[in-house]
PDB file of C-alpha atoms in Angstrom:
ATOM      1  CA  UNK A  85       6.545   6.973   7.641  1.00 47.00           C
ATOM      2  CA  UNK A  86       6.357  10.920   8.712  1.00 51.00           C
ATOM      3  CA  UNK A  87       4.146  13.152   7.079  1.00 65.00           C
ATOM      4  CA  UNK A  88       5.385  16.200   8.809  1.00 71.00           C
ATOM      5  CA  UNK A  89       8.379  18.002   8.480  1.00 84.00           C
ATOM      6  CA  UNK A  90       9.683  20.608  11.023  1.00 88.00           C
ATOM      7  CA  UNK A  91      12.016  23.661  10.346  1.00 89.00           C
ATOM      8  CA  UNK A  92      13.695  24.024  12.099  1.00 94.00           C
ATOM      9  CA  UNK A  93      15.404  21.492  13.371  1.00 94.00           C
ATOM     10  CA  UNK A  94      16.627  23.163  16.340  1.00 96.00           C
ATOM     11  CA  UNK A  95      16.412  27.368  17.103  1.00 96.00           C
ATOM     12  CA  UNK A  96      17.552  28.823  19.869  1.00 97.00           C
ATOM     13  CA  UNK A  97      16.279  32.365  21.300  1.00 97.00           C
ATOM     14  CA  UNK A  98      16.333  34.827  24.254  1.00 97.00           C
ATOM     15  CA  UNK A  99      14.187  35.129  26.542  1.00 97.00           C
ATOM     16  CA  UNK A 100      10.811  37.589  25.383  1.00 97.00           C
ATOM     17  CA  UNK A 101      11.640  36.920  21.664  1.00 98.00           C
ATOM     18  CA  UNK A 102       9.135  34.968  19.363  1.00 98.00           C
ATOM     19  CA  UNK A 103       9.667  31.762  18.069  1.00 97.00           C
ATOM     20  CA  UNK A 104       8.363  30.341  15.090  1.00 97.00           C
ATOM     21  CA  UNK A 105       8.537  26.814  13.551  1.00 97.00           C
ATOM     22  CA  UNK A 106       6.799  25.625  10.228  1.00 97.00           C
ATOM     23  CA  UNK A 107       5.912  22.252   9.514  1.00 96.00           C
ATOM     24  CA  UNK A 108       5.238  20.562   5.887  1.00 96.00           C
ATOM     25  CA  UNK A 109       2.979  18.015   4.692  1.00 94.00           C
ATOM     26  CA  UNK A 110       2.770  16.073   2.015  1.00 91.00           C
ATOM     27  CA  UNK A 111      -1.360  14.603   1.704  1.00 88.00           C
ATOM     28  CA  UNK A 112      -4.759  16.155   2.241  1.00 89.00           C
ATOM     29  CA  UNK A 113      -5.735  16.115   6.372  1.00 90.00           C
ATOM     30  CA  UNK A 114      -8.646  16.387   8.827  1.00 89.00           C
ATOM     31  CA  UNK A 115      -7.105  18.354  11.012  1.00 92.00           C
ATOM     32  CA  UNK A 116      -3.328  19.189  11.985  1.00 94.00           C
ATOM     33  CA  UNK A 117      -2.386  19.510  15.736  1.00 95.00           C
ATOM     34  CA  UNK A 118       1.113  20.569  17.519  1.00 97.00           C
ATOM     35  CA  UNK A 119       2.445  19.363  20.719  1.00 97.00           C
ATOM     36  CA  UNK A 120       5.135  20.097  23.389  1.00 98.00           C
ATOM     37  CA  UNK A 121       7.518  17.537  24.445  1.00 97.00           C
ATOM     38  CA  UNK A 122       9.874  18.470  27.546  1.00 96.00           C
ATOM     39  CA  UNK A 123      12.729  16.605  27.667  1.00 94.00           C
ATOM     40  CA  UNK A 124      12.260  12.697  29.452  1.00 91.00           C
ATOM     41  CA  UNK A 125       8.534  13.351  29.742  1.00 93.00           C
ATOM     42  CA  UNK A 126       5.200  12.499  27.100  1.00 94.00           C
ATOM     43  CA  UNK A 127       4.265  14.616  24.452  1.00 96.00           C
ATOM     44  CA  UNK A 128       1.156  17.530  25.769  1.00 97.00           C
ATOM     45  CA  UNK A 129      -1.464  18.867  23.147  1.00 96.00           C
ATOM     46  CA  UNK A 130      -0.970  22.248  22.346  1.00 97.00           C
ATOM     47  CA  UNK A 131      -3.525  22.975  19.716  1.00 96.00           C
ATOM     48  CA  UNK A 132      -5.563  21.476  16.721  1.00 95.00           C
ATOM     49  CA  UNK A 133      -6.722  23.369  13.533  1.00 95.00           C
ATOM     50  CA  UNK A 134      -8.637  21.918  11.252  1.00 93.00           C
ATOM     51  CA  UNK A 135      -8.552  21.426   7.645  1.00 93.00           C
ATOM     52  CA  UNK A 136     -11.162  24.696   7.167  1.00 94.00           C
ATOM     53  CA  UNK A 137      -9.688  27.002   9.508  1.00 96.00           C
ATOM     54  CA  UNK A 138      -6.632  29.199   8.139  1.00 97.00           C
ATOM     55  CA  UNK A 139      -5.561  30.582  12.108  1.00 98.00           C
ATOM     56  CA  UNK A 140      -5.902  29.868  15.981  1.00 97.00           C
ATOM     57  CA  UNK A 141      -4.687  31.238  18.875  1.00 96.00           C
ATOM     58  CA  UNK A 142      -4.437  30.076  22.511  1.00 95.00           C
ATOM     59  CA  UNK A 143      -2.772  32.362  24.886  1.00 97.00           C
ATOM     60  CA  UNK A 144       0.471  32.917  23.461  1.00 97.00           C
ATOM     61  CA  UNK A 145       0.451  30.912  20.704  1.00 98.00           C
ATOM     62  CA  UNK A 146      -0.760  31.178  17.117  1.00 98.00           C
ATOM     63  CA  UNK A 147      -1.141  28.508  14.442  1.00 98.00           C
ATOM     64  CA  UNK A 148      -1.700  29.106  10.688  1.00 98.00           C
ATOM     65  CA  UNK A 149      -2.619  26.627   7.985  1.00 98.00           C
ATOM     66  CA  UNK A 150      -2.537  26.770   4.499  1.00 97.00           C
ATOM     67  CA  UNK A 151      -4.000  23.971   2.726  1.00 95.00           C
ATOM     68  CA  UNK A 152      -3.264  25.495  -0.887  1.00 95.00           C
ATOM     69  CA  UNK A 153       0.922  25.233   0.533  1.00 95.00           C
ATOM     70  CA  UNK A 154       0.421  22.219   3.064  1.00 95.00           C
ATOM     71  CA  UNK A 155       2.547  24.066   5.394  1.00 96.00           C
ATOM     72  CA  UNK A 156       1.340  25.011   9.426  1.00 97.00           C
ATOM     73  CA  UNK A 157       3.371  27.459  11.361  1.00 98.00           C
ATOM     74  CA  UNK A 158       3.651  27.655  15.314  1.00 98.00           C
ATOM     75  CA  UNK A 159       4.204  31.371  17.159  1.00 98.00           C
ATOM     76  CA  UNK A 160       5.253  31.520  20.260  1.00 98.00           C
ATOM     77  CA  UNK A 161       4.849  34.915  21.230  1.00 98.00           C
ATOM     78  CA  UNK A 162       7.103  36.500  24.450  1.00 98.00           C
ATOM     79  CA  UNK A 163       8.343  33.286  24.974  1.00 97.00           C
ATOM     80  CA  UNK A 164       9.726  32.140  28.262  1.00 97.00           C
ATOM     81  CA  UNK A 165      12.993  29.859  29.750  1.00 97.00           C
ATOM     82  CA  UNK A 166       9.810  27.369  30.760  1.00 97.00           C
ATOM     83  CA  UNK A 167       8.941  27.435  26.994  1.00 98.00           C
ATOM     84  CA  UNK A 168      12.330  25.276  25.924  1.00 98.00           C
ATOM     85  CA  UNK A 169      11.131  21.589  24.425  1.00 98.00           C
ATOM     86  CA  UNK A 170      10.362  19.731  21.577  1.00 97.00           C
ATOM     87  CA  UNK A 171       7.568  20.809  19.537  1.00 98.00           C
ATOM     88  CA  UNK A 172       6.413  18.357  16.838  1.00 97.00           C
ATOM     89  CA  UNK A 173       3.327  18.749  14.200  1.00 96.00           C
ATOM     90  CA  UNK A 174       1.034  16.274  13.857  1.00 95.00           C
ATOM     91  CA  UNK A 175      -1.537  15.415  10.710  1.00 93.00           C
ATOM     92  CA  UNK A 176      -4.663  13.445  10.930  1.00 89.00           C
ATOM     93  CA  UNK A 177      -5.395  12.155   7.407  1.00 83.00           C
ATOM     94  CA  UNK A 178      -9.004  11.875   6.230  1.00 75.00           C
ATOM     95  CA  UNK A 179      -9.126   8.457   5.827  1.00 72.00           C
ATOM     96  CA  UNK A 180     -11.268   6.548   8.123  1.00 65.00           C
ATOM     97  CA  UNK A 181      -8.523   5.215  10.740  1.00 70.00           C
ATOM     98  CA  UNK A 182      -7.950   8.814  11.632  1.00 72.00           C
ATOM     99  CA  UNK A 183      -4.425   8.358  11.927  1.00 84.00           C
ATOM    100  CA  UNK A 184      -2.343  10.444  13.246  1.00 89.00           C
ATOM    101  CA  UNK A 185       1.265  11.095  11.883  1.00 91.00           C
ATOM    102  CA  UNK A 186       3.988  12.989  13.909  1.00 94.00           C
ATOM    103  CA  UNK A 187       7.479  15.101  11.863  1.00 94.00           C
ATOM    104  CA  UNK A 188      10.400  14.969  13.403  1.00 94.00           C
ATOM    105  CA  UNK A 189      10.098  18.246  15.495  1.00 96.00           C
ATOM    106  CA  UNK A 190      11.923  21.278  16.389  1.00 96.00           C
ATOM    107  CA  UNK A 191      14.034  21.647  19.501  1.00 97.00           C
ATOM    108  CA  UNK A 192      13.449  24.914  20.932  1.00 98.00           C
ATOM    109  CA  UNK A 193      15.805  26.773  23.049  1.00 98.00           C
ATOM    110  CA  UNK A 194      14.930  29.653  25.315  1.00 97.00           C
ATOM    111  CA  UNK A 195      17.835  31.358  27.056  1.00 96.00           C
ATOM    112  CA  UNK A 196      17.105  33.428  30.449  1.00 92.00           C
TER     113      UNK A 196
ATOM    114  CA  UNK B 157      -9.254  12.935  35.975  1.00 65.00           C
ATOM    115  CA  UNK B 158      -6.383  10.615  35.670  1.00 82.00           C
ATOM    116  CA  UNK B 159      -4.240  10.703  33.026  1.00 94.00           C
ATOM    117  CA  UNK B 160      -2.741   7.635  30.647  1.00 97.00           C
ATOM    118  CA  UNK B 161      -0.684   5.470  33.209  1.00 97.00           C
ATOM    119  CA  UNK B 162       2.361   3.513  31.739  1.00 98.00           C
ATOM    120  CA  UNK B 163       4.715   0.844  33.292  1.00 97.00           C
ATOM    121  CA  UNK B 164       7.737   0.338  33.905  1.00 98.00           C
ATOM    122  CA  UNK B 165       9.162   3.813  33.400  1.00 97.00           C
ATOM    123  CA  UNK B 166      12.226   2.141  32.839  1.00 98.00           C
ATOM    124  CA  UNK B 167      13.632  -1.474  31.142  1.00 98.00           C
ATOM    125  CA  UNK B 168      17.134  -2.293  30.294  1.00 98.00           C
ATOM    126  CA  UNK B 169      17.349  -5.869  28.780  1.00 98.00           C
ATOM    127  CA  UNK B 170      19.645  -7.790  26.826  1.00 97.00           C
ATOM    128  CA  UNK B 171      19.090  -8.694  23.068  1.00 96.00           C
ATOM    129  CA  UNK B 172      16.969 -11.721  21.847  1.00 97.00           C
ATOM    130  CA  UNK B 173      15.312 -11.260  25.868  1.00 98.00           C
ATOM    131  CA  UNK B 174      11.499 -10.402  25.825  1.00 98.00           C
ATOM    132  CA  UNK B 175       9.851  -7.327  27.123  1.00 98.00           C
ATOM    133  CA  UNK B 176       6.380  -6.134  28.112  1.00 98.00           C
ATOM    134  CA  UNK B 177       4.590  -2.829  28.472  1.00 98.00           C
ATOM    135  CA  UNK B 178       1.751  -2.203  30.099  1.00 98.00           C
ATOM    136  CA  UNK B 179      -0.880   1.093  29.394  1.00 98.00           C
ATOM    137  CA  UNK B 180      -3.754   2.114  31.390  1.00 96.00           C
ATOM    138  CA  UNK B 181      -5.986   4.710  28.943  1.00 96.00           C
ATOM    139  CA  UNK B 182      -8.139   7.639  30.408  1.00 95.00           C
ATOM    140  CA  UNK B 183     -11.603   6.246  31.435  1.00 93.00           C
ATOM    141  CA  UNK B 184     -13.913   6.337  28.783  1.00 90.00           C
ATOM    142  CA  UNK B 185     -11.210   6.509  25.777  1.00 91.00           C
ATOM    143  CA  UNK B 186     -12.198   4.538  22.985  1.00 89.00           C
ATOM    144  CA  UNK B 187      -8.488   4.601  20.811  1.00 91.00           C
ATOM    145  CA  UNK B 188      -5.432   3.992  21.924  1.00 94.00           C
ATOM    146  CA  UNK B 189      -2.258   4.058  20.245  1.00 95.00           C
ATOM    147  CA  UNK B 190       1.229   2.900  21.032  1.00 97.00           C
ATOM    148  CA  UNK B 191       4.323   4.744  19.401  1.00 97.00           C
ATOM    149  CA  UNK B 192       7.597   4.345  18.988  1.00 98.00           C
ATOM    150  CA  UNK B 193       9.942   6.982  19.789  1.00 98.00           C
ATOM    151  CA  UNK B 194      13.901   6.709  18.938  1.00 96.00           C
ATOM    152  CA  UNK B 195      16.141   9.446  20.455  1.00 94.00           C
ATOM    153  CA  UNK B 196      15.722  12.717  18.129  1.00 92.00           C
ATOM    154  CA  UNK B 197      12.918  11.928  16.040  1.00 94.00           C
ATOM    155  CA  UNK B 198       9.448  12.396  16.509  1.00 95.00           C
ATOM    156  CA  UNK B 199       6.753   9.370  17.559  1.00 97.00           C
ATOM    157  CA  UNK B 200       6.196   6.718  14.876  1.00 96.00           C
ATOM    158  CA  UNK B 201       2.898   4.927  15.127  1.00 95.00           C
ATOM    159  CA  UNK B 202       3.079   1.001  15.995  1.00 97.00           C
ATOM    160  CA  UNK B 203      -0.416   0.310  16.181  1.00 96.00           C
ATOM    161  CA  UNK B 204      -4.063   1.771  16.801  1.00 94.00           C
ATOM    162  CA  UNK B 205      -7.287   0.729  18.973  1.00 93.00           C
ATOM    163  CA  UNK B 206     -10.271   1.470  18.569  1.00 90.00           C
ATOM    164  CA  UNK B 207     -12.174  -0.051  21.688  1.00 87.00           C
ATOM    165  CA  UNK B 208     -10.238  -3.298  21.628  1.00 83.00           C
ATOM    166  CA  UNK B 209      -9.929  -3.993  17.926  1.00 91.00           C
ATOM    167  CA  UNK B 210      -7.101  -2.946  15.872  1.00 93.00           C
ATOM    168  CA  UNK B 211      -7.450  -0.148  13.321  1.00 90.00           C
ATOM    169  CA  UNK B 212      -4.126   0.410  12.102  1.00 92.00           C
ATOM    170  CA  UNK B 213      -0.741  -2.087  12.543  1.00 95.00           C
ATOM    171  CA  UNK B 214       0.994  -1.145   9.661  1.00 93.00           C
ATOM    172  CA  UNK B 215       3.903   0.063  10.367  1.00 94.00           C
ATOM    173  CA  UNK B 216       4.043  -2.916  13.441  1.00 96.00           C
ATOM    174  CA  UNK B 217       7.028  -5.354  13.212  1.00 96.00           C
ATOM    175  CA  UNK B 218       5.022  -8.508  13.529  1.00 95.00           C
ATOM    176  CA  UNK B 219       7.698 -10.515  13.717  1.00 96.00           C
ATOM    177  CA  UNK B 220       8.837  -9.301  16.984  1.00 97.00           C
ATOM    178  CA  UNK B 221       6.234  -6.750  18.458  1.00 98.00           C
ATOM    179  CA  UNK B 222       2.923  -7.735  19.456  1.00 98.00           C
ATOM    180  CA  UNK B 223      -0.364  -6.025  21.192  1.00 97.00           C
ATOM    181  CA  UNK B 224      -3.198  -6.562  22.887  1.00 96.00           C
ATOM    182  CA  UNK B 225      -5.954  -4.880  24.308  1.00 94.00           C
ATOM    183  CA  UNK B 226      -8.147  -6.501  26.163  1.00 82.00           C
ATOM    184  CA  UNK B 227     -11.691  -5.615  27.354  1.00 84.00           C
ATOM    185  CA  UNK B 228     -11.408  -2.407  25.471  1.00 82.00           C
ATOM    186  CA  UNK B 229      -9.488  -0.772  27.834  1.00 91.00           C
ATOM    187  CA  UNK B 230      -5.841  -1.511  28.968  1.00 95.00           C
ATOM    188  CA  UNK B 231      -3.516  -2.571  26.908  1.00 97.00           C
ATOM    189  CA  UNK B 232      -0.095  -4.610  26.734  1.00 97.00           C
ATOM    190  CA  UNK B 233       2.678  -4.212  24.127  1.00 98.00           C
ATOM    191  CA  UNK B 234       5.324  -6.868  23.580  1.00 98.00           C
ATOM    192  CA  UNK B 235       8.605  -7.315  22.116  1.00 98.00           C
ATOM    193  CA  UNK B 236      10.140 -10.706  21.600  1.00 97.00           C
ATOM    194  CA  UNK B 237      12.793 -11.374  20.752  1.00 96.00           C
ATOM    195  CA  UNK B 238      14.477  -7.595  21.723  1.00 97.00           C
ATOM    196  CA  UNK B 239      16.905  -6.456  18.970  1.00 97.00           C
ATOM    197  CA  UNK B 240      19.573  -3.331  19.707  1.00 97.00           C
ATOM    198  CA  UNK B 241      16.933  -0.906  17.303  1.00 97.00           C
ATOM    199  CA  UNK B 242      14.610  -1.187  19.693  1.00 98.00           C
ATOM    200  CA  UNK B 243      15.930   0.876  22.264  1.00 98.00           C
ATOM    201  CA  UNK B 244      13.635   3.987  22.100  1.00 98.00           C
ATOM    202  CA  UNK B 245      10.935   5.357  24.253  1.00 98.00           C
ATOM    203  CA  UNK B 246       7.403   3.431  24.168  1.00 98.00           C
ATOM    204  CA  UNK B 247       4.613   6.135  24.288  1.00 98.00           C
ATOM    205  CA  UNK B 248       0.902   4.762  24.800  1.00 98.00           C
ATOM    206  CA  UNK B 249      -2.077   7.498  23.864  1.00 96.00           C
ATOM    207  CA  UNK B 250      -5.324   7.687  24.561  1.00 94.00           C
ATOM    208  CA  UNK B 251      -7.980   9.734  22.335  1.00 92.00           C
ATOM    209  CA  UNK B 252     -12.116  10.521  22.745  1.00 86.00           C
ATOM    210  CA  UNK B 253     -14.018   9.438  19.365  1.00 73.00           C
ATOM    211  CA  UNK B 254     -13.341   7.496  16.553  1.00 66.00           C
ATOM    212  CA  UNK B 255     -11.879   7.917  13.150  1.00 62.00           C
ATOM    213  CA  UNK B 256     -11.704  11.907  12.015  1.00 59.00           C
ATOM    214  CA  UNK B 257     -13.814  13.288  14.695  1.00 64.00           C
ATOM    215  CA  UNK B 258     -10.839  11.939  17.150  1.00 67.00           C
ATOM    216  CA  UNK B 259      -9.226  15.036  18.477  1.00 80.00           C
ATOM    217  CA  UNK B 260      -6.373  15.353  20.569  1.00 90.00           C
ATOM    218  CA  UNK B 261      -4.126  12.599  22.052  1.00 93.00           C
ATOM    219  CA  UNK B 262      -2.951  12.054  25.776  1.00 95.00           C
ATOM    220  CA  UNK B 263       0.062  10.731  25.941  1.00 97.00           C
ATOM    221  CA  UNK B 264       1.473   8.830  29.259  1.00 97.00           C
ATOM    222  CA  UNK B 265       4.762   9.920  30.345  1.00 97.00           C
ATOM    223  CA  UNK B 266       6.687   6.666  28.232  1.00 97.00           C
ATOM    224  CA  UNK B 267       8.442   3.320  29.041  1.00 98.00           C
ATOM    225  CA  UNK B 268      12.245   3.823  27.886  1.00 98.00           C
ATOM    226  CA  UNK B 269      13.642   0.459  26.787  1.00 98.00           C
ATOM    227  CA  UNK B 270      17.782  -0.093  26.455  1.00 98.00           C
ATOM    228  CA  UNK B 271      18.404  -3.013  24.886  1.00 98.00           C
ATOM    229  CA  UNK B 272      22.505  -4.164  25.416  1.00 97.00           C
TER     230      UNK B 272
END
């Protein structure tokens, strides 16, 4: 079963615009991480926040989490042609297994 | 440091015909996961290792699908007999730690499967 929801489903941008995707989850987590997926190719790590943070950034990127909501967001600031993929959500429930659950992502577009 | 190594990159078999996967973690890695990914949706977790004993194989059609990892540290996945839902991409992960205090994932670059 998926945990995480993505919306988008898809967006599409120009080049040097942001991009932002949000991702929704239903049961209390660990931790909640987002990767990249380019297209034919495994899935990279982006980032992981966990349950007691509320915001990271790496680079160009910026996560939030609200626990209260269950919701994450993804910024991609300035983004770039080389920024078009999948990017998918990820939960790690606080159970023992420390399972980790994967939406459905959000294709991302980025046009030169 | 090397990353997860998978094999074959590519399979196309008939249906009922058996196929085998083959994943090579990051040194050191005590979990390992194989997923499940069918064209436009996001991985769906077959089954978890921790070291070489199974943590999680719920959502593992046992029927068909088995998995194995031996020693601790490679691991093979199986499907037989194939059925036409199983086409999909075959991701194997590797992670540092165990339970909550596992971290990120490392994912190999896949084994696509087309079954005819």
């Amino acid at each position: 079963s998926q945990q995480g929801e993505e919306d988008p489903q898809a967006l599409s941008i120009q080049e040097g615009e942001n991009a932002t995707m949000n991702c929704s989850y239903k049961t209390s987590i660990n931790n909640l991480q987002w990767y990249r997926q380019n297209s034919g190719r495994g899935l990279v790590h982006l980032i992981l926040i966990r349950s007691n943070e509320r915001e990271k950034h790496s680079g160009r990127l910026r996560v939030t989490l609200d626990t209260s909501k269950k919701s994450s967001s993804l910024l991609i600031t300035a983004s770039r042609a080389a920024d078009t993929a999948s990017y998918f959500c990820a939960t790690r429930g606080s159970s023992n297994t420390g399972k980790l659950i994967f939406g459905q992502g959000t294709t991302l577009q980025v046009k030169p | 440091e090397a990353g997860v190594a998978q094999s074959p990159r590519y399979k196309i078999i008939e249906k009922r015909q058996s196929v085998a996967f083959w994943c090579n973690p990051i040194s050191g890695h005590a979990t390992l996961y194989w997923y499940q990914q069918i064209l436009g949706q996001g991985p769906k977790l077959l089954i978890q290792f921790q070291n070489n004993g199974v943590v999680d194989d719920s959502q593992l059609p046992k029927d068909r699908f088995s998995a194995e990892r031996l020693k601790g540290v490679d691991s093979t996945l199986k499907i037989q007999p194939a059925k036409l839902e199983d086409s999909a991409v075959y991701l194997c992960a590797s992670s540092w730690g165990q339970g909550t205090n596992t971290g990120e994932l490392f994912f190999g670059e896949g084994s696509r499967l087309t079954v005819l």
